[in-house]
């Protein structure tokens, strides 16, 4: 019986030792994983399993941006293959990638597409049509080069009204550019905040889905409130850079297809503001706020032109026309009707006033950088570490280990000692202070690592004690058995 107990104790000891080894390996693996850059975000990867897929709306703009910077003519498929194969193109793409510029290129492509085709967004065009828009974009950049004689000036960084000057010149080589409005201003347009998609909304009952599509069953068939659904269709198009019609949504509701569940996955918080915006546009266009559904697409196109003016005025893509107050929207309508109209600055305000939040600035250490993503650690006077995680446009020239001065507005996510989702307005390298202690910026992690090592050490020591006890009692047991013989 004693022999059986010692065997059981030995098995327990072996299990503890094996568990200790696994814990150590997991900790080492975790530390290694933290140091591996995941570039899937930079290639707009939607899934990272064996069936990798891409957000091709965004990656197509990144492809055009890459071509414009490198004077190459790679295709969307080439970029997708580069990600999976990790070839030379993969490395070249990463060297020039900038999320802010890719967004700006997409805006430029939309700007051209709306003038060339009856569409809302470039991404909804056919491959052939997109190819035509791409070529116009490259041709306009050549005109920019000739006009400014400065390779640093890029079409996509100009204001929309300035880009349209070059579009007009492209269409008509005899067109004379208005020099008075062509001064280059360097503003950080910020990134558009994409809406959250709720997968759980796909579990709605058929009855609720019908209500959300503003439909009802009558005499065995479905009827829809098309005036109401038209507003939601346009809102959905703005959220997803799509160009679906009322008829598309009616079909989606009936067939429960992919569009149906994609439409259900978004929240339409500012529908009231969008409806009031369309009514105001109708008033300036038709002298009446009431409009017919047959006229709505024309009003929606004007809305997109007004959004272009908003972006030019505030220099911040996050500001939506439908979120502005009525007096600001009215000023913008006046500017649309009469391009020479000077908007009232006291009414319009500036981007900071509209975005809101308190401006925060400080000094810290860059501890992570990938693409436009950056993490800065700020050491407070009491020694606590504040982590600020976000994105910055002019990331080139900054490196991990740089001591920097930074600023941002705090209209972002905040938890204990951490800001997340920040869009930095400024990050500038500074000389490190005297007696700078870089290790102190990692104090929380060092303390956690020390505690882990203590726990692991205690586990190893306890395992060793158990093994020693098993060996000891086994030896005593053998002595007793030999004495009884």
Short mmCIF file of N, CA and C in Angstrom, two decimals, residues 47-210:
data_model
loop_
_atom_site.label_atom_id
_atom_site.label_comp_id
_atom_site.label_asym_id
_atom_site.label_seq_id
_atom_site.Cartn_x
_atom_site.Cartn_y
_atom_site.Cartn_z
N UNK A 47 -9.91 38.49 -42.56
CA UNK A 47 -9.76 37.22 -41.86
C UNK A 47 -8.31 36.78 -41.98
N UNK A 48 -7.83 36.07 -40.96
CA UNK A 48 -6.44 35.66 -40.98
C UNK A 48 -6.30 34.13 -40.96
N UNK A 49 -7.36 33.41 -41.31
CA UNK A 49 -7.26 31.96 -41.39
C UNK A 49 -6.79 31.57 -42.79
N UNK A 50 -6.94 30.29 -43.13
CA UNK A 50 -6.46 29.81 -44.42
C UNK A 50 -7.20 30.44 -45.59
N UNK A 51 -8.41 30.95 -45.34
CA UNK A 51 -9.19 31.61 -46.39
C UNK A 51 -9.15 33.13 -46.21
N UNK A 52 -7.96 33.67 -46.22
CA UNK A 52 -7.77 35.10 -46.01
C UNK A 52 -8.57 35.91 -47.02
N UNK A 53 -9.28 36.90 -46.53
CA UNK A 53 -10.02 37.80 -47.40
C UNK A 53 -9.64 39.24 -47.05
N UNK A 54 -9.93 40.15 -47.97
CA UNK A 54 -9.51 41.53 -47.82
C UNK A 54 -10.71 42.47 -47.95
N UNK A 55 -10.61 43.62 -47.32
CA UNK A 55 -11.57 44.69 -47.55
C UNK A 55 -11.10 45.39 -48.82
N UNK A 56 -11.62 44.95 -49.96
CA UNK A 56 -11.09 45.39 -51.25
C UNK A 56 -11.41 46.85 -51.55
N UNK A 57 -12.45 47.41 -50.93
CA UNK A 57 -12.74 48.82 -51.13
C UNK A 57 -11.55 49.67 -50.66
N UNK A 58 -11.02 49.31 -49.51
CA UNK A 58 -9.89 50.06 -48.95
C UNK A 58 -8.58 49.67 -49.61
N UNK A 59 -8.39 48.36 -49.85
CA UNK A 59 -7.12 47.92 -50.43
C UNK A 59 -6.95 48.42 -51.85
N UNK A 60 -8.05 48.62 -52.59
CA UNK A 60 -7.94 49.16 -53.95
C UNK A 60 -7.38 50.58 -53.90
N UNK A 61 -7.82 51.37 -52.94
CA UNK A 61 -7.29 52.73 -52.78
C UNK A 61 -5.82 52.67 -52.40
N UNK A 62 -5.46 51.71 -51.56
CA UNK A 62 -4.05 51.55 -51.17
C UNK A 62 -3.20 51.18 -52.37
N UNK A 63 -3.78 50.41 -53.30
CA UNK A 63 -3.06 50.03 -54.52
C UNK A 63 -2.79 51.25 -55.39
N UNK A 64 -3.82 52.09 -55.55
CA UNK A 64 -3.65 53.32 -56.35
C UNK A 64 -2.62 54.23 -55.68
N UNK A 65 -2.68 54.32 -54.36
CA UNK A 65 -1.71 55.14 -53.63
C UNK A 65 -0.29 54.61 -53.86
N UNK A 66 -0.10 53.31 -53.75
CA UNK A 66 1.22 52.71 -53.95
C UNK A 66 1.73 53.02 -55.36
N UNK A 67 0.87 52.89 -56.34
CA UNK A 67 1.29 53.16 -57.72
C UNK A 67 1.67 54.63 -57.91
N UNK A 68 0.92 55.53 -57.29
CA UNK A 68 1.20 56.96 -57.47
C UNK A 68 2.51 57.35 -56.80
N UNK A 69 2.87 56.68 -55.72
CA UNK A 69 4.11 57.00 -55.01
C UNK A 69 5.33 56.39 -55.69
N UNK A 70 5.16 55.19 -56.23
CA UNK A 70 6.30 54.44 -56.76
C UNK A 70 6.38 54.45 -58.29
N UNK A 71 5.37 55.05 -58.95
CA UNK A 71 5.31 55.04 -60.42
C UNK A 71 5.26 53.62 -60.98
N UNK A 72 4.64 52.73 -60.24
CA UNK A 72 4.42 51.36 -60.71
C UNK A 72 2.99 51.21 -61.20
N UNK A 73 2.68 50.04 -61.70
CA UNK A 73 1.31 49.76 -62.16
C UNK A 73 0.90 48.36 -61.70
N UNK A 74 0.99 48.15 -60.39
CA UNK A 74 0.58 46.86 -59.84
C UNK A 74 -0.93 46.84 -59.69
N UNK A 75 -1.49 45.65 -59.65
CA UNK A 75 -2.94 45.49 -59.53
C UNK A 75 -3.33 45.16 -58.10
N UNK A 76 -4.63 45.21 -57.85
CA UNK A 76 -5.16 44.81 -56.55
C UNK A 76 -4.76 43.37 -56.24
N UNK A 77 -4.84 42.50 -57.24
CA UNK A 77 -4.47 41.09 -57.03
C UNK A 77 -2.98 40.96 -56.68
N UNK A 78 -2.15 41.79 -57.28
CA UNK A 78 -0.72 41.77 -56.96
C UNK A 78 -0.49 42.08 -55.48
N UNK A 79 -1.21 43.06 -54.97
CA UNK A 79 -1.06 43.44 -53.56
C UNK A 79 -1.57 42.33 -52.64
N UNK A 80 -2.69 41.70 -53.01
CA UNK A 80 -3.21 40.60 -52.21
C UNK A 80 -2.23 39.43 -52.20
N UNK A 81 -1.66 39.12 -53.36
CA UNK A 81 -0.67 38.04 -53.43
C UNK A 81 0.58 38.39 -52.62
N UNK A 82 0.94 39.67 -52.62
CA UNK A 82 2.13 40.10 -51.87
C UNK A 82 1.94 39.81 -50.38
N UNK A 83 0.73 40.01 -49.88
CA UNK A 83 0.48 39.74 -48.46
C UNK A 83 0.62 38.26 -48.13
N UNK A 84 0.06 37.42 -48.97
CA UNK A 84 0.11 35.98 -48.69
C UNK A 84 1.48 35.37 -48.96
N UNK A 85 2.23 35.93 -49.93
CA UNK A 85 3.53 35.37 -50.29
C UNK A 85 4.70 36.02 -49.56
N UNK A 86 4.47 37.19 -48.97
CA UNK A 86 5.53 37.94 -48.27
C UNK A 86 6.74 38.15 -49.18
N UNK A 87 6.48 38.62 -50.40
CA UNK A 87 7.54 38.80 -51.40
C UNK A 87 8.11 40.22 -51.34
N UNK A 88 8.90 40.59 -52.36
CA UNK A 88 9.52 41.92 -52.38
C UNK A 88 8.47 43.03 -52.41
N UNK A 89 7.37 42.81 -53.13
CA UNK A 89 6.31 43.81 -53.19
C UNK A 89 5.72 44.04 -51.80
N UNK A 90 5.63 42.98 -51.02
CA UNK A 90 5.13 43.08 -49.65
C UNK A 90 5.98 44.08 -48.85
N UNK A 91 7.28 43.95 -48.94
CA UNK A 91 8.18 44.85 -48.21
C UNK A 91 8.13 46.27 -48.76
N UNK A 92 8.06 46.41 -50.10
CA UNK A 92 8.00 47.74 -50.71
C UNK A 92 6.70 48.45 -50.31
N UNK A 93 5.60 47.70 -50.27
CA UNK A 93 4.30 48.26 -49.89
C UNK A 93 4.36 48.80 -48.46
N UNK A 94 4.97 48.05 -47.56
CA UNK A 94 5.05 48.47 -46.16
C UNK A 94 5.90 49.73 -46.00
N UNK A 95 6.91 49.87 -46.84
CA UNK A 95 7.82 51.02 -46.74
C UNK A 95 7.09 52.33 -47.02
N UNK A 96 6.15 52.33 -47.95
CA UNK A 96 5.50 53.58 -48.36
C UNK A 96 4.09 53.73 -47.78
N UNK A 97 3.57 52.71 -47.12
CA UNK A 97 2.18 52.74 -46.66
C UNK A 97 1.95 53.87 -45.66
N UNK A 98 0.84 54.56 -45.83
CA UNK A 98 0.39 55.56 -44.87
C UNK A 98 -1.14 55.59 -44.91
N UNK A 99 -1.76 55.20 -43.82
CA UNK A 99 -3.22 55.07 -43.79
C UNK A 99 -3.93 56.38 -44.10
N UNK A 100 -3.38 57.48 -43.63
CA UNK A 100 -4.00 58.79 -43.88
C UNK A 100 -3.99 59.11 -45.37
N UNK A 101 -2.90 58.80 -46.05
CA UNK A 101 -2.81 59.10 -47.47
C UNK A 101 -3.69 58.15 -48.29
N UNK A 102 -3.81 56.91 -47.84
CA UNK A 102 -4.70 55.97 -48.52
C UNK A 102 -6.14 56.47 -48.44
N UNK A 103 -6.54 56.95 -47.26
CA UNK A 103 -7.89 57.52 -47.11
C UNK A 103 -8.07 58.74 -48.03
N UNK A 104 -7.02 59.58 -48.09
CA UNK A 104 -7.09 60.77 -48.93
C UNK A 104 -7.21 60.40 -50.40
N UNK A 105 -6.49 59.35 -50.82
CA UNK A 105 -6.59 58.88 -52.21
C UNK A 105 -8.00 58.41 -52.51
N UNK A 106 -8.61 57.69 -51.56
CA UNK A 106 -9.98 57.22 -51.78
C UNK A 106 -10.94 58.39 -51.95
N UNK A 107 -10.75 59.45 -51.16
CA UNK A 107 -11.58 60.64 -51.32
C UNK A 107 -11.38 61.26 -52.70
N UNK A 108 -10.13 61.29 -53.17
CA UNK A 108 -9.84 61.86 -54.49
C UNK A 108 -10.50 61.04 -55.60
N UNK A 109 -10.45 59.72 -55.46
CA UNK A 109 -11.07 58.85 -56.45
C UNK A 109 -12.59 59.04 -56.46
N UNK A 110 -13.18 59.20 -55.27
CA UNK A 110 -14.63 59.48 -55.19
C UNK A 110 -14.96 60.80 -55.88
N UNK A 111 -14.11 61.79 -55.65
CA UNK A 111 -14.32 63.11 -56.22
C UNK A 111 -14.38 63.05 -57.75
N UNK A 112 -13.45 62.31 -58.34
CA UNK A 112 -13.41 62.16 -59.80
C UNK A 112 -14.58 61.32 -60.28
N UNK A 113 -14.85 60.22 -59.57
CA UNK A 113 -15.91 59.29 -59.99
C UNK A 113 -17.26 59.96 -60.07
N UNK A 114 -17.56 60.86 -59.13
CA UNK A 114 -18.86 61.54 -59.12
C UNK A 114 -19.01 62.50 -60.29
N UNK A 115 -17.89 62.98 -60.82
CA UNK A 115 -17.95 63.86 -61.99
C UNK A 115 -18.00 63.08 -63.29
N UNK A 116 -17.52 61.85 -63.27
CA UNK A 116 -17.46 61.05 -64.48
C UNK A 116 -18.67 60.13 -64.64
N UNK A 117 -19.24 59.68 -63.53
CA UNK A 117 -20.33 58.70 -63.60
C UNK A 117 -21.47 59.08 -62.65
N UNK A 118 -22.61 58.46 -62.86
CA UNK A 118 -23.77 58.63 -61.98
C UNK A 118 -23.58 57.67 -60.79
N UNK A 119 -22.72 58.07 -59.87
CA UNK A 119 -22.43 57.19 -58.74
C UNK A 119 -22.18 58.04 -57.49
N UNK A 120 -22.18 57.37 -56.34
CA UNK A 120 -21.84 58.02 -55.08
C UNK A 120 -20.36 57.81 -54.75
N UNK A 121 -19.89 56.56 -54.94
CA UNK A 121 -18.55 56.22 -54.52
C UNK A 121 -17.82 55.42 -55.60
N UNK A 122 -16.53 55.66 -55.70
CA UNK A 122 -15.64 54.98 -56.64
C UNK A 122 -15.70 53.46 -56.48
N UNK A 123 -15.81 52.99 -55.24
CA UNK A 123 -15.76 51.56 -54.97
C UNK A 123 -16.92 50.79 -55.59
N UNK A 124 -18.01 51.49 -55.96
CA UNK A 124 -19.17 50.81 -56.54
C UNK A 124 -19.10 50.72 -58.07
N UNK A 125 -18.06 51.26 -58.67
CA UNK A 125 -17.91 51.20 -60.13
C UNK A 125 -17.40 49.84 -60.57
N UNK A 126 -17.57 49.55 -61.85
CA UNK A 126 -17.02 48.32 -62.40
C UNK A 126 -15.49 48.43 -62.46
N UNK A 127 -14.84 47.29 -62.66
CA UNK A 127 -13.38 47.29 -62.74
C UNK A 127 -12.89 48.17 -63.90
N UNK A 128 -13.60 48.12 -65.01
CA UNK A 128 -13.22 48.95 -66.16
C UNK A 128 -13.38 50.43 -65.85
N UNK A 129 -14.49 50.79 -65.20
CA UNK A 129 -14.72 52.18 -64.84
C UNK A 129 -13.69 52.67 -63.83
N UNK A 130 -13.36 51.82 -62.86
CA UNK A 130 -12.34 52.19 -61.89
C UNK A 130 -10.99 52.42 -62.57
N UNK A 131 -10.69 51.60 -63.57
CA UNK A 131 -9.45 51.77 -64.31
C UNK A 131 -9.37 53.14 -64.97
N UNK A 132 -10.50 53.60 -65.50
CA UNK A 132 -10.55 54.92 -66.11
C UNK A 132 -10.30 56.01 -65.08
N UNK A 133 -10.94 55.87 -63.91
CA UNK A 133 -10.77 56.86 -62.85
C UNK A 133 -9.32 56.86 -62.37
N UNK A 134 -8.72 55.67 -62.26
CA UNK A 134 -7.30 55.58 -61.85
C UNK A 134 -6.42 56.38 -62.79
N UNK A 135 -6.65 56.23 -64.08
CA UNK A 135 -5.83 56.92 -65.08
C UNK A 135 -6.01 58.44 -65.01
N UNK A 136 -7.25 58.88 -64.73
CA UNK A 136 -7.48 60.32 -64.56
C UNK A 136 -6.72 60.82 -63.33
N UNK A 137 -6.75 60.04 -62.28
CA UNK A 137 -6.04 60.41 -61.04
C UNK A 137 -4.55 60.58 -61.32
N UNK A 138 -3.95 59.60 -62.02
CA UNK A 138 -2.51 59.70 -62.32
C UNK A 138 -2.23 60.90 -63.23
N UNK A 139 -3.13 61.16 -64.19
CA UNK A 139 -2.94 62.29 -65.10
C UNK A 139 -3.04 63.62 -64.35
N UNK A 140 -3.95 63.70 -63.39
CA UNK A 140 -4.08 64.92 -62.60
C UNK A 140 -2.84 65.15 -61.75
N UNK A 141 -2.24 64.07 -61.25
CA UNK A 141 -1.00 64.22 -60.48
C UNK A 141 0.11 64.80 -61.35
N UNK A 142 0.15 64.41 -62.62
CA UNK A 142 1.12 64.99 -63.55
C UNK A 142 0.89 66.50 -63.70
N UNK A 143 -0.39 66.90 -63.74
CA UNK A 143 -0.71 68.32 -63.84
C UNK A 143 -0.29 69.06 -62.57
N UNK A 144 -0.46 68.40 -61.43
CA UNK A 144 -0.02 68.98 -60.16
C UNK A 144 1.49 69.20 -60.16
N UNK A 145 2.22 68.18 -60.65
CA UNK A 145 3.68 68.29 -60.73
C UNK A 145 4.10 69.48 -61.59
N UNK A 146 3.42 69.64 -62.73
CA UNK A 146 3.75 70.74 -63.64
C UNK A 146 3.42 72.10 -63.01
N UNK A 147 2.32 72.16 -62.29
CA UNK A 147 1.86 73.44 -61.74
C UNK A 147 2.74 73.91 -60.58
N UNK A 148 3.03 73.00 -59.65
CA UNK A 148 3.76 73.40 -58.44
C UNK A 148 5.28 73.21 -58.56
N UNK A 149 5.70 72.37 -59.49
CA UNK A 149 7.14 72.05 -59.63
C UNK A 149 7.72 71.63 -58.29
N UNK A 150 6.97 70.83 -57.58
CA UNK A 150 7.40 70.36 -56.25
C UNK A 150 6.88 68.95 -56.07
N UNK A 151 7.79 67.98 -56.05
CA UNK A 151 7.36 66.57 -55.97
C UNK A 151 6.73 66.23 -54.63
N UNK A 152 6.87 67.11 -53.64
CA UNK A 152 6.25 66.87 -52.34
C UNK A 152 4.75 67.16 -52.35
N UNK A 153 4.29 67.92 -53.33
CA UNK A 153 2.86 68.27 -53.40
C UNK A 153 2.12 67.14 -54.11
N UNK A 154 1.16 66.57 -53.44
CA UNK A 154 0.39 65.46 -53.98
C UNK A 154 -1.07 65.87 -54.18
N UNK A 155 -1.66 65.38 -55.23
CA UNK A 155 -3.06 65.68 -55.55
C UNK A 155 -3.97 65.41 -54.37
N UNK A 156 -3.79 64.25 -53.74
CA UNK A 156 -4.71 63.81 -52.69
C UNK A 156 -4.58 64.64 -51.41
N UNK A 157 -3.51 65.42 -51.27
CA UNK A 157 -3.37 66.27 -50.09
C UNK A 157 -3.93 67.67 -50.30
N UNK A 158 -4.35 67.98 -51.51
CA UNK A 158 -4.94 69.28 -51.78
C UNK A 158 -6.40 69.31 -51.34
N UNK A 159 -6.93 70.51 -51.20
CA UNK A 159 -8.36 70.64 -50.91
C UNK A 159 -9.17 70.12 -52.10
N UNK A 160 -10.41 69.76 -51.83
CA UNK A 160 -11.29 69.26 -52.90
C UNK A 160 -11.45 70.30 -54.02
N UNK A 161 -11.64 71.57 -53.63
CA UNK A 161 -11.83 72.61 -54.64
C UNK A 161 -10.58 72.78 -55.50
N UNK A 162 -9.40 72.56 -54.92
CA UNK A 162 -8.16 72.64 -55.69
C UNK A 162 -8.02 71.44 -56.62
N UNK A 163 -8.40 70.26 -56.12
CA UNK A 163 -8.36 69.07 -56.98
C UNK A 163 -9.28 69.22 -58.18
N UNK A 164 -10.43 69.86 -57.95
CA UNK A 164 -11.37 70.05 -59.06
C UNK A 164 -10.82 71.00 -60.11
N UNK A 165 -9.96 71.91 -59.71
CA UNK A 165 -9.30 72.79 -60.69
C UNK A 165 -8.46 71.95 -61.66
N UNK A 166 -7.75 70.97 -61.13
CA UNK A 166 -6.93 70.12 -61.99
C UNK A 166 -7.81 69.15 -62.80
N UNK A 167 -8.95 68.75 -62.24
CA UNK A 167 -9.88 67.94 -63.02
C UNK A 167 -10.41 68.74 -64.20
N UNK A 168 -10.75 70.00 -63.95
CA UNK A 168 -11.23 70.86 -65.04
C UNK A 168 -10.16 71.04 -66.12
N UNK A 169 -8.91 71.14 -65.68
CA UNK A 169 -7.82 71.28 -66.65
C UNK A 169 -7.62 69.98 -67.44
N UNK A 170 -7.83 68.86 -66.76
CA UNK A 170 -7.72 67.57 -67.45
C UNK A 170 -8.80 67.45 -68.52
N UNK A 171 -10.01 67.85 -68.17
CA UNK A 171 -11.13 67.78 -69.12
C UNK A 171 -10.93 68.75 -70.28
N UNK A 172 -10.43 69.93 -69.96
CA UNK A 172 -10.24 70.98 -70.97
C UNK A 172 -8.85 71.58 -70.81
N UNK A 173 -7.89 71.17 -71.62
CA UNK A 173 -6.51 71.68 -71.51
C UNK A 173 -6.41 73.20 -71.62
N UNK A 174 -7.44 73.86 -72.17
CA UNK A 174 -7.42 75.31 -72.29
C UNK A 174 -7.90 76.01 -71.01
N UNK A 175 -8.36 75.22 -70.04
CA UNK A 175 -8.90 75.78 -68.80
C UNK A 175 -7.79 76.50 -68.03
N UNK A 176 -8.11 77.69 -67.51
CA UNK A 176 -7.14 78.46 -66.74
C UNK A 176 -7.42 78.28 -65.25
N UNK A 177 -6.44 77.75 -64.55
CA UNK A 177 -6.58 77.51 -63.11
C UNK A 177 -6.61 78.84 -62.36
N UNK A 178 -7.49 78.90 -61.36
CA UNK A 178 -7.61 80.10 -60.53
C UNK A 178 -6.46 80.12 -59.51
N UNK A 179 -5.41 80.83 -59.84
CA UNK A 179 -4.20 80.84 -59.00
C UNK A 179 -4.46 81.34 -57.59
N UNK A 180 -5.43 82.19 -57.42
CA UNK A 180 -5.69 82.80 -56.12
C UNK A 180 -6.08 81.77 -55.06
N UNK A 181 -6.62 80.64 -55.50
CA UNK A 181 -7.10 79.63 -54.55
C UNK A 181 -6.20 78.39 -54.47
N UNK A 182 -4.98 78.46 -54.98
CA UNK A 182 -4.17 77.26 -55.11
C UNK A 182 -3.04 77.14 -54.09
N UNK A 183 -3.04 77.99 -53.10
CA UNK A 183 -1.99 77.90 -52.08
C UNK A 183 -2.11 76.57 -51.33
N UNK A 184 -0.98 75.89 -51.14
CA UNK A 184 -0.97 74.60 -50.46
C UNK A 184 -0.98 74.81 -48.96
N UNK A 185 -1.94 74.21 -48.29
CA UNK A 185 -2.01 74.25 -46.83
C UNK A 185 -1.83 72.84 -46.30
N UNK A 186 -1.03 72.73 -45.27
CA UNK A 186 -0.75 71.41 -44.71
C UNK A 186 -1.62 71.20 -43.46
N UNK A 187 -2.71 70.50 -43.64
CA UNK A 187 -3.60 70.23 -42.52
C UNK A 187 -3.74 68.73 -42.34
N UNK A 188 -3.91 68.33 -41.08
CA UNK A 188 -4.10 66.92 -40.77
C UNK A 188 -5.59 66.61 -40.85
N UNK A 189 -6.01 65.97 -41.92
CA UNK A 189 -7.44 65.77 -42.16
C UNK A 189 -8.08 64.78 -41.19
N UNK A 190 -7.27 64.03 -40.50
CA UNK A 190 -7.75 63.00 -39.58
C UNK A 190 -8.44 61.87 -40.35
N UNK A 191 -8.60 60.76 -39.67
CA UNK A 191 -9.21 59.59 -40.30
C UNK A 191 -10.70 59.54 -39.99
N UNK A 192 -11.48 59.15 -40.97
CA UNK A 192 -12.91 58.98 -40.77
C UNK A 192 -13.13 57.81 -39.82
N UNK A 193 -13.99 58.01 -38.84
CA UNK A 193 -14.27 56.95 -37.88
C UNK A 193 -15.37 56.04 -38.44
N UNK A 194 -14.99 54.82 -38.78
CA UNK A 194 -15.95 53.91 -39.41
C UNK A 194 -16.94 53.38 -38.38
N UNK A 195 -18.19 53.24 -38.79
CA UNK A 195 -19.24 52.81 -37.85
C UNK A 195 -19.03 51.37 -37.41
N UNK A 196 -19.52 51.10 -36.23
CA UNK A 196 -19.42 49.74 -35.69
C UNK A 196 -20.50 48.86 -36.30
N UNK A 197 -20.10 47.65 -36.68
CA UNK A 197 -21.04 46.69 -37.25
C UNK A 197 -21.43 45.69 -36.17
N UNK A 198 -22.73 45.47 -35.98
CA UNK A 198 -23.24 44.58 -34.93
C UNK A 198 -23.72 43.26 -35.56
N UNK A 199 -22.90 42.24 -35.47
CA UNK A 199 -23.28 40.94 -36.04
C UNK A 199 -24.51 40.36 -35.35
N UNK A 200 -24.68 40.69 -34.06
CA UNK A 200 -25.79 40.10 -33.31
C UNK A 200 -27.15 40.56 -33.82
N UNK A 201 -27.18 41.66 -34.60
CA UNK A 201 -28.45 42.14 -35.12
C UNK A 201 -29.03 41.22 -36.19
N UNK A 202 -28.22 40.27 -36.66
CA UNK A 202 -28.71 39.34 -37.68
C UNK A 202 -29.71 38.33 -37.10
N UNK A 203 -29.86 38.31 -35.77
CA UNK A 203 -30.74 37.33 -35.13
C UNK A 203 -32.16 37.86 -34.93
N UNK A 204 -32.49 38.98 -35.57
CA UNK A 204 -33.84 39.52 -35.43
C UNK A 204 -34.87 38.57 -36.05
N UNK A 205 -36.07 38.60 -35.51
CA UNK A 205 -37.17 37.81 -36.07
C UNK A 205 -37.59 38.39 -37.42
N UNK A 206 -38.26 37.58 -38.23
CA UNK A 206 -38.74 38.04 -39.54
C UNK A 206 -39.66 39.24 -39.40
N UNK A 207 -40.47 39.23 -38.36
CA UNK A 207 -41.41 40.33 -38.14
C UNK A 207 -40.67 41.64 -37.86
N UNK A 208 -39.60 41.55 -37.01
CA UNK A 208 -38.85 42.76 -36.69
C UNK A 208 -38.04 43.23 -37.90
N UNK A 209 -37.49 42.28 -38.66
CA UNK A 209 -36.74 42.65 -39.86
C UNK A 209 -37.63 43.44 -40.82
N UNK A 210 -38.87 42.99 -40.99
CA UNK A 210 -39.80 43.67 -41.88
C UNK A 210 -40.06 45.10 -41.40
#
